[in-house]
PDB file of C-alpha atoms in Angstrom:
ATOM      1  CA  UNK A   1       4.947  -0.274 -19.854  1.00  0.00           C
ATOM      2  CA  UNK A   2       5.433   2.833 -17.694  1.00  0.00           C
ATOM      3  CA  UNK A   3       8.089   5.310 -18.827  1.00  0.00           C
ATOM      4  CA  UNK A   4      10.497   6.822 -16.314  1.00  0.00           C
ATOM      5  CA  UNK A   5      12.848   9.753 -16.927  1.00  0.00           C
ATOM      6  CA  UNK A   6      15.988   9.857 -14.798  1.00  0.00           C
ATOM      7  CA  UNK A   7      17.689  13.268 -14.591  1.00  0.00           C
ATOM      8  CA  UNK A   8      21.014  12.517 -12.893  1.00  0.00           C
ATOM      9  CA  UNK A   9      24.541  13.727 -13.692  1.00  0.00           C
ATOM     10  CA  UNK A  10      26.337  10.844 -11.962  1.00  0.00           C
ATOM     11  CA  UNK A  11      26.494   8.239 -14.726  1.00  0.00           C
ATOM     12  CA  UNK A  12      27.119   5.333 -12.344  1.00  0.00           C
ATOM     13  CA  UNK A  13      24.096   6.166 -10.180  1.00  0.00           C
ATOM     14  CA  UNK A  14      21.889   6.811 -13.210  1.00  0.00           C
ATOM     15  CA  UNK A  15      22.796   3.458 -14.774  1.00  0.00           C
ATOM     16  CA  UNK A  16      22.237   1.673 -11.464  1.00  0.00           C
ATOM     17  CA  UNK A  17      18.788   3.243 -11.091  1.00  0.00           C
ATOM     18  CA  UNK A  18      18.052   2.378 -14.724  1.00  0.00           C
ATOM     19  CA  UNK A  19      19.020  -1.268 -14.175  1.00  0.00           C
ATOM     20  CA  UNK A  20      16.793  -1.587 -11.085  1.00  0.00           C
ATOM     21  CA  UNK A  21      13.835   0.006 -12.868  1.00  0.00           C
ATOM     22  CA  UNK A  22      14.221  -2.054 -16.045  1.00  0.00           C
ATOM     23  CA  UNK A  23      14.335  -5.239 -13.958  1.00  0.00           C
ATOM     24  CA  UNK A  24      10.897  -4.180 -12.713  1.00  0.00           C
ATOM     25  CA  UNK A  25       9.669  -3.775 -16.302  1.00  0.00           C
ATOM     26  CA  UNK A  26       9.886   0.004 -16.604  1.00  0.00           C
ATOM     27  CA  UNK A  27      11.034   1.794 -19.756  1.00  0.00           C
ATOM     28  CA  UNK A  28      13.778   4.228 -18.774  1.00  0.00           C
ATOM     29  CA  UNK A  29      15.454   7.279 -20.333  1.00  0.00           C
ATOM     30  CA  UNK A  30      18.417   9.161 -18.838  1.00  0.00           C
ATOM     31  CA  UNK A  31      19.442  12.821 -19.030  1.00  0.00           C
ATOM     32  CA  UNK A  32      22.658  14.014 -17.349  1.00  0.00           C
ATOM     33  CA  UNK A  33      22.195  17.777 -17.826  1.00  0.00           C
ATOM     34  CA  UNK A  34      19.552  19.855 -16.101  1.00  0.00           C
ATOM     35  CA  UNK A  35      18.518  21.934 -19.100  1.00  0.00           C
ATOM     36  CA  UNK A  36      18.237  18.981 -21.485  1.00  0.00           C
ATOM     37  CA  UNK A  37      16.459  16.985 -18.792  1.00  0.00           C
ATOM     38  CA  UNK A  38      13.836  19.687 -18.312  1.00  0.00           C
ATOM     39  CA  UNK A  39      13.294  19.933 -22.064  1.00  0.00           C
ATOM     40  CA  UNK A  40      12.979  16.159 -22.429  1.00  0.00           C
ATOM     41  CA  UNK A  41      10.472  16.025 -19.568  1.00  0.00           C
ATOM     42  CA  UNK A  42       8.177  18.404 -21.446  1.00  0.00           C
ATOM     43  CA  UNK A  43       8.767  17.086 -24.957  1.00  0.00           C
ATOM     44  CA  UNK A  44       7.828  13.501 -24.118  1.00  0.00           C
ATOM     45  CA  UNK A  45       5.109  11.990 -21.949  1.00  0.00           C
ATOM     46  CA  UNK A  46       6.667  10.236 -18.965  1.00  0.00           C
ATOM     47  CA  UNK A  47       4.791   8.502 -16.171  1.00  0.00           C
ATOM     48  CA  UNK A  48       7.267   9.573 -13.489  1.00  0.00           C
ATOM     49  CA  UNK A  49      10.430  11.680 -13.225  1.00  0.00           C
ATOM     50  CA  UNK A  50      13.342  10.729 -10.956  1.00  0.00           C
ATOM     51  CA  UNK A  51      15.042  14.077 -10.394  1.00  0.00           C
ATOM     52  CA  UNK A  52      18.452  14.699  -8.804  1.00  0.00           C
ATOM     53  CA  UNK A  53      18.945  18.031  -7.032  1.00  0.00           C
ATOM     54  CA  UNK A  54      22.537  18.896  -7.926  1.00  0.00           C
ATOM     55  CA  UNK A  55      22.756  19.165 -11.718  1.00  0.00           C
ATOM     56  CA  UNK A  56      24.649  21.205 -14.320  1.00  0.00           C
ATOM     57  CA  UNK A  57      22.626  23.682 -16.388  1.00  0.00           C
ATOM     58  CA  UNK A  58      19.561  23.811 -14.148  1.00  0.00           C
ATOM     59  CA  UNK A  59      19.353  22.437 -10.630  1.00  0.00           C
ATOM     60  CA  UNK A  60      16.592  20.121  -9.470  1.00  0.00           C
ATOM     61  CA  UNK A  61      14.607  22.889  -7.799  1.00  0.00           C
ATOM     62  CA  UNK A  62      14.481  24.937 -11.015  1.00  0.00           C
ATOM     63  CA  UNK A  63      13.537  21.861 -13.052  1.00  0.00           C
ATOM     64  CA  UNK A  64      10.788  20.866 -10.631  1.00  0.00           C
ATOM     65  CA  UNK A  65       9.224  24.324 -10.767  1.00  0.00           C
ATOM     66  CA  UNK A  66       9.562  24.423 -14.585  1.00  0.00           C
ATOM     67  CA  UNK A  67       7.916  21.018 -15.080  1.00  0.00           C
ATOM     68  CA  UNK A  68       5.174  21.638 -12.533  1.00  0.00           C
ATOM     69  CA  UNK A  69       4.050  24.781 -14.373  1.00  0.00           C
ATOM     70  CA  UNK A  70       3.300  22.625 -17.427  1.00  0.00           C
ATOM     71  CA  UNK A  71       2.559  19.075 -16.218  1.00  0.00           C
ATOM     72  CA  UNK A  72       1.394  17.164 -13.154  1.00  0.00           C
ATOM     73  CA  UNK A  73       3.679  14.170 -13.808  1.00  0.00           C
ATOM     74  CA  UNK A  74       4.784  12.639 -10.472  1.00  0.00           C
ATOM     75  CA  UNK A  75       8.259  13.898  -9.487  1.00  0.00           C
ATOM     76  CA  UNK A  76      10.464  11.958  -7.079  1.00  0.00           C
ATOM     77  CA  UNK A  77      13.404  14.100  -5.962  1.00  0.00           C
ATOM     78  CA  UNK A  78      16.717  12.396  -5.191  1.00  0.00           C
ATOM     79  CA  UNK A  79      19.544  13.953  -3.206  1.00  0.00           C
ATOM     80  CA  UNK A  80      22.575  13.153  -1.084  1.00  0.00           C
ATOM     81  CA  UNK A  81      21.566  16.080   1.159  1.00  0.00           C
ATOM     82  CA  UNK A  82      19.699  15.137   4.308  1.00  0.00           C
ATOM     83  CA  UNK A  83      18.721  18.655   5.370  1.00  0.00           C
ATOM     84  CA  UNK A  84      14.997  19.128   5.983  1.00  0.00           C
ATOM     85  CA  UNK A  85      15.178  22.571   4.358  1.00  0.00           C
ATOM     86  CA  UNK A  86      15.963  20.988   0.977  1.00  0.00           C
ATOM     87  CA  UNK A  87      13.138  18.509   1.387  1.00  0.00           C
ATOM     88  CA  UNK A  88      10.700  21.268   2.364  1.00  0.00           C
ATOM     89  CA  UNK A  89      11.799  23.464  -0.532  1.00  0.00           C
ATOM     90  CA  UNK A  90      11.463  20.639  -3.046  1.00  0.00           C
ATOM     91  CA  UNK A  91       8.017  19.634  -1.822  1.00  0.00           C
ATOM     92  CA  UNK A  92       6.975  23.268  -1.783  1.00  0.00           C
ATOM     93  CA  UNK A  93       7.862  23.561  -5.466  1.00  0.00           C
ATOM     94  CA  UNK A  94       5.604  20.649  -6.341  1.00  0.00           C
ATOM     95  CA  UNK A  95       7.660  17.482  -5.919  1.00  0.00           C
ATOM     96  CA  UNK A  96       5.574  14.490  -4.846  1.00  0.00           C
ATOM     97  CA  UNK A  97       8.238  12.825  -2.732  1.00  0.00           C
ATOM     98  CA  UNK A  98      11.887  13.043  -1.682  1.00  0.00           C
ATOM     99  CA  UNK A  99      14.357  10.165  -1.317  1.00  0.00           C
ATOM    100  CA  UNK A 100      17.830  10.521   0.197  1.00  0.00           C
ATOM    101  CA  UNK A 101      20.956   8.802  -1.109  1.00  0.00           C
ATOM    102  CA  UNK A 102      22.048   6.153  -0.448  1.00  0.00           C
ATOM    103  CA  UNK A 103      18.826   4.191  -0.762  1.00  0.00           C
ATOM    104  CA  UNK A 104      18.112   0.527  -1.332  1.00  0.00           C
ATOM    105  CA  UNK A 105      16.850  -0.790  -4.687  1.00  0.00           C
ATOM    106  CA  UNK A 106      13.700  -2.068  -2.966  1.00  0.00           C
ATOM    107  CA  UNK A 107      12.929   1.360  -1.506  1.00  0.00           C
ATOM    108  CA  UNK A 108      13.373   3.035  -4.900  1.00  0.00           C
ATOM    109  CA  UNK A 109      11.097   0.562  -6.669  1.00  0.00           C
ATOM    110  CA  UNK A 110       8.497   0.662  -3.888  1.00  0.00           C
ATOM    111  CA  UNK A 111       8.240   4.445  -4.007  1.00  0.00           C
ATOM    112  CA  UNK A 112       8.108   4.558  -7.795  1.00  0.00           C
ATOM    113  CA  UNK A 113       5.361   1.928  -7.924  1.00  0.00           C
ATOM    114  CA  UNK A 114       3.366   3.613  -5.156  1.00  0.00           C
ATOM    115  CA  UNK A 115       3.353   6.978  -6.943  1.00  0.00           C
ATOM    116  CA  UNK A 116       2.529   5.457 -10.317  1.00  0.00           C
ATOM    117  CA  UNK A 117      -0.320   3.351  -8.930  1.00  0.00           C
ATOM    118  CA  UNK A 118      -1.961   6.276  -7.161  1.00  0.00           C
ATOM    119  CA  UNK A 119      -1.523   8.672 -10.063  1.00  0.00           C
ATOM    120  CA  UNK A 120      -2.996   6.241 -12.591  1.00  0.00           C
ATOM    121  CA  UNK A 121      -5.879   5.258 -10.352  1.00  0.00           C
ATOM    122  CA  UNK A 122      -6.889   8.825  -9.615  1.00  0.00           C
ATOM    123  CA  UNK A 123      -6.555  10.116 -13.171  1.00  0.00           C
ATOM    124  CA  UNK A 124      -8.539   7.325 -14.820  1.00  0.00           C
ATOM    125  CA  UNK A 125     -12.261   7.668 -14.323  1.00  0.00           C
ATOM    126  CA  UNK A 126     -15.089   5.889 -16.070  1.00  0.00           C
ATOM    127  CA  UNK A 127     -17.880   7.961 -14.551  1.00  0.00           C
ATOM    128  CA  UNK A 128     -20.138   9.962 -16.834  1.00  0.00           C
ATOM    129  CA  UNK A 129     -21.021  12.658 -14.315  1.00  0.00           C
ATOM    130  CA  UNK A 130     -18.295  14.485 -12.428  1.00  0.00           C
ATOM    131  CA  UNK A 131     -17.938  13.697  -8.733  1.00  0.00           C
ATOM    132  CA  UNK A 132     -17.895  17.078  -6.984  1.00  0.00           C
ATOM    133  CA  UNK A 133     -17.503  18.206  -3.371  1.00  0.00           C
ATOM    134  CA  UNK A 134     -18.799  21.722  -2.569  1.00  0.00           C
ATOM    135  CA  UNK A 135     -18.353  23.304   0.863  1.00  0.00           C
ATOM    136  CA  UNK A 136     -18.661  27.026   1.665  1.00  0.00           C
ATOM    137  CA  UNK A 137     -17.250  28.368  -1.598  1.00  0.00           C
ATOM    138  CA  UNK A 138     -14.758  25.503  -2.046  1.00  0.00           C
ATOM    139  CA  UNK A 139     -15.446  23.255  -5.018  1.00  0.00           C
ATOM    140  CA  UNK A 140     -13.413  20.091  -5.595  1.00  0.00           C
ATOM    141  CA  UNK A 141     -14.100  18.386  -8.914  1.00  0.00           C
ATOM    142  CA  UNK A 142     -12.739  14.915  -8.177  1.00  0.00           C
ATOM    143  CA  UNK A 143     -13.308  13.657 -11.719  1.00  0.00           C
ATOM    144  CA  UNK A 144     -11.608  16.548 -13.514  1.00  0.00           C
ATOM    145  CA  UNK A 145      -9.128  16.995 -10.637  1.00  0.00           C
ATOM    146  CA  UNK A 146      -9.755  20.733 -10.423  1.00  0.00           C
ATOM    147  CA  UNK A 147     -10.231  23.010  -7.413  1.00  0.00           C
ATOM    148  CA  UNK A 148     -12.116  26.310  -7.249  1.00  0.00           C
ATOM    149  CA  UNK A 149     -12.465  28.928  -4.505  1.00  0.00           C
ATOM    150  CA  UNK A 150     -15.485  31.202  -5.002  1.00  0.00           C
ATOM    151  CA  UNK A 151     -15.450  30.340  -8.711  1.00  0.00           C
ATOM    152  CA  UNK A 152     -11.723  30.981  -9.185  1.00  0.00           C
ATOM    153  CA  UNK A 153      -9.670  27.942 -10.180  1.00  0.00           C
ATOM    154  CA  UNK A 154      -6.530  27.201  -8.155  1.00  0.00           C
ATOM    155  CA  UNK A 155      -3.582  25.170  -9.399  1.00  0.00           C
ATOM    156  CA  UNK A 156      -2.810  22.052  -7.358  1.00  0.00           C
ATOM    157  CA  UNK A 157      -0.029  19.462  -7.579  1.00  0.00           C
ATOM    158  CA  UNK A 158      -1.016  15.798  -7.652  1.00  0.00           C
ATOM    159  CA  UNK A 159      -0.356  15.185  -3.977  1.00  0.00           C
ATOM    160  CA  UNK A 160      -1.878  18.487  -2.858  1.00  0.00           C
ATOM    161  CA  UNK A 161      -5.083  17.550  -4.662  1.00  0.00           C
ATOM    162  CA  UNK A 162      -5.040  14.001  -3.259  1.00  0.00           C
ATOM    163  CA  UNK A 163      -4.554  15.242   0.301  1.00  0.00           C
ATOM    164  CA  UNK A 164      -7.245  17.936   0.088  1.00  0.00           C
ATOM    165  CA  UNK A 165      -9.714  15.520  -1.508  1.00  0.00           C
ATOM    166  CA  UNK A 166      -9.087  12.837   1.103  1.00  0.00           C
ATOM    167  CA  UNK A 167      -9.646  15.247   3.987  1.00  0.00           C
ATOM    168  CA  UNK A 168     -12.727  16.824   2.382  1.00  0.00           C
ATOM    169  CA  UNK A 169     -14.145  13.354   1.671  1.00  0.00           C
ATOM    170  CA  UNK A 170     -13.806  12.469   5.359  1.00  0.00           C
ATOM    171  CA  UNK A 171     -14.976  15.653   7.135  1.00  0.00           C
ATOM    172  CA  UNK A 172     -14.715  16.172  10.890  1.00  0.00           C
ATOM    173  CA  UNK A 173     -12.368  13.193  11.227  1.00  0.00           C
ATOM    174  CA  UNK A 174      -8.999  13.918  12.838  1.00  0.00           C
ATOM    175  CA  UNK A 175      -6.038  12.287  11.077  1.00  0.00           C
ATOM    176  CA  UNK A 176      -2.480  12.174  12.371  1.00  0.00           C
ATOM    177  CA  UNK A 177       0.373  13.123  10.051  1.00  0.00           C
ATOM    178  CA  UNK A 178       1.441   9.483  10.035  1.00  0.00           C
ATOM    179  CA  UNK A 179      -2.031   8.357   8.922  1.00  0.00           C
ATOM    180  CA  UNK A 180      -2.156  10.970   6.161  1.00  0.00           C
ATOM    181  CA  UNK A 181       1.305  10.061   4.901  1.00  0.00           C
ATOM    182  CA  UNK A 182       0.395   6.390   4.766  1.00  0.00           C
ATOM    183  CA  UNK A 183      -2.931   7.115   3.038  1.00  0.00           C
ATOM    184  CA  UNK A 184      -1.697   9.588   0.417  1.00  0.00           C
ATOM    185  CA  UNK A 185       1.820   8.323  -0.202  1.00  0.00           C
ATOM    186  CA  UNK A 186       0.892   4.655   0.379  1.00  0.00           C
ATOM    187  CA  UNK A 187       3.875   3.833   2.548  1.00  0.00           C
ATOM    188  CA  UNK A 188       4.812   3.926   6.205  1.00  0.00           C
ATOM    189  CA  UNK A 189       6.077   7.256   7.495  1.00  0.00           C
ATOM    190  CA  UNK A 190       9.803   7.027   8.143  1.00  0.00           C
ATOM    191  CA  UNK A 191      11.085  10.514   8.965  1.00  0.00           C
ATOM    192  CA  UNK A 192       8.857  12.069   6.294  1.00  0.00           C
ATOM    193  CA  UNK A 193       6.384  13.979   8.478  1.00  0.00           C
ATOM    194  CA  UNK A 194       7.623  17.220   6.875  1.00  0.00           C
ATOM    195  CA  UNK A 195       6.025  16.025   3.643  1.00  0.00           C
ATOM    196  CA  UNK A 196       2.519  16.248   5.128  1.00  0.00           C
ATOM    197  CA  UNK A 197       3.210  19.538   6.928  1.00  0.00           C
ATOM    198  CA  UNK A 198       4.469  21.262   3.785  1.00  0.00           C
ATOM    199  CA  UNK A 199       1.546  20.039   1.678  1.00  0.00           C
ATOM    200  CA  UNK A 200      -0.999  21.239   4.254  1.00  0.00           C
ATOM    201  CA  UNK A 201       0.711  24.649   4.286  1.00  0.00           C
ATOM    202  CA  UNK A 202       0.590  24.907   0.469  1.00  0.00           C
ATOM    203  CA  UNK A 203      -3.067  23.844   0.371  1.00  0.00           C
ATOM    204  CA  UNK A 204      -4.023  26.447   2.967  1.00  0.00           C
ATOM    205  CA  UNK A 205      -2.272  29.175   1.005  1.00  0.00           C
ATOM    206  CA  UNK A 206      -4.533  28.342  -1.940  1.00  0.00           C
ATOM    207  CA  UNK A 207      -7.920  27.803  -0.293  1.00  0.00           C
ATOM    208  CA  UNK A 208      -7.937  29.712   2.997  1.00  0.00           C
ATOM    209  CA  UNK A 209      -8.781  33.403   3.247  1.00  0.00           C
ATOM    210  CA  UNK A 210      -6.526  33.546   6.314  1.00  0.00           C
ATOM    211  CA  UNK A 211      -3.923  30.817   6.857  1.00  0.00           C
ATOM    212  CA  UNK A 212      -3.668  31.823  10.525  1.00  0.00           C
ATOM    213  CA  UNK A 213      -7.418  31.230  10.993  1.00  0.00           C
ATOM    214  CA  UNK A 214      -8.241  28.394   8.580  1.00  0.00           C
ATOM    215  CA  UNK A 215     -11.913  27.684   7.959  1.00  0.00           C
ATOM    216  CA  UNK A 216     -11.388  24.421   6.098  1.00  0.00           C
ATOM    217  CA  UNK A 217      -8.357  22.493   7.387  1.00  0.00           C
ATOM    218  CA  UNK A 218      -7.904  22.765  11.148  1.00  0.00           C
ATOM    219  CA  UNK A 219      -4.789  21.836  13.085  1.00  0.00           C
ATOM    220  CA  UNK A 220      -5.616  19.714  16.115  1.00  0.00           C
ATOM    221  CA  UNK A 221      -2.519  20.357  18.188  1.00  0.00           C
ATOM    222  CA  UNK A 222      -0.667  17.263  19.259  1.00  0.00           C
ATOM    223  CA  UNK A 223      -2.874  15.057  17.064  1.00  0.00           C
ATOM    224  CA  UNK A 224      -3.055  16.082  13.400  1.00  0.00           C
ATOM    225  CA  UNK A 225      -5.516  17.699  11.001  1.00  0.00           C
ATOM    226  CA  UNK A 226      -9.280  17.799  10.437  1.00  0.00           C
ATOM    227  CA  UNK A 227     -11.407  19.095   7.563  1.00  0.00           C
ATOM    228  CA  UNK A 228     -14.124  21.167   9.239  1.00  0.00           C
ATOM    229  CA  UNK A 229     -17.707  21.095   7.982  1.00  0.00           C
TER     230      UNK A 229
END
């Protein structure tokens, strides 16, 4: 049974989310304070964290950054704010997805299941020899989920790694933002194009010598992105 941590200071919303998740056979814990929620997230092994933005003690942005420095547990941010700047900031700090209140129970469960399925599938490997992609100083160890540039390891979030690996595994193919969102996040793109854009930006900052003249991930204007070989 997958374990979900809800960090939400609105008791009614937290209990409602808990009920929906438990009906789908998830084990759920709730924290209403930011500081205690961050501590609980590190003290116990959760499969996914449902993180509200506006919290007492520590806000969701601080918690996301704090958790991401220690663990790669999928983080689904939840907020009543609809501003793209909050979404971009959250994703930039390492969140895997962003859902805006109010949302339907089916949307919540679908997103949670999609993130859990992908995370578990990509972190469980039965291969004896590591599957590695090496291109012009970039090394992607798909088995160990580690990335190196000229021998120096770079830290990647779950979705950053998934997106880079997908593009590098399909070189010279141009993908639209919609196609990448559907492939990596396993759901149709509904106003979430910023998710792909922010992740590409963060990846470039880690692997490109010059983000203005990328040698790995090219922008094909008006179409999408291509991993150049």
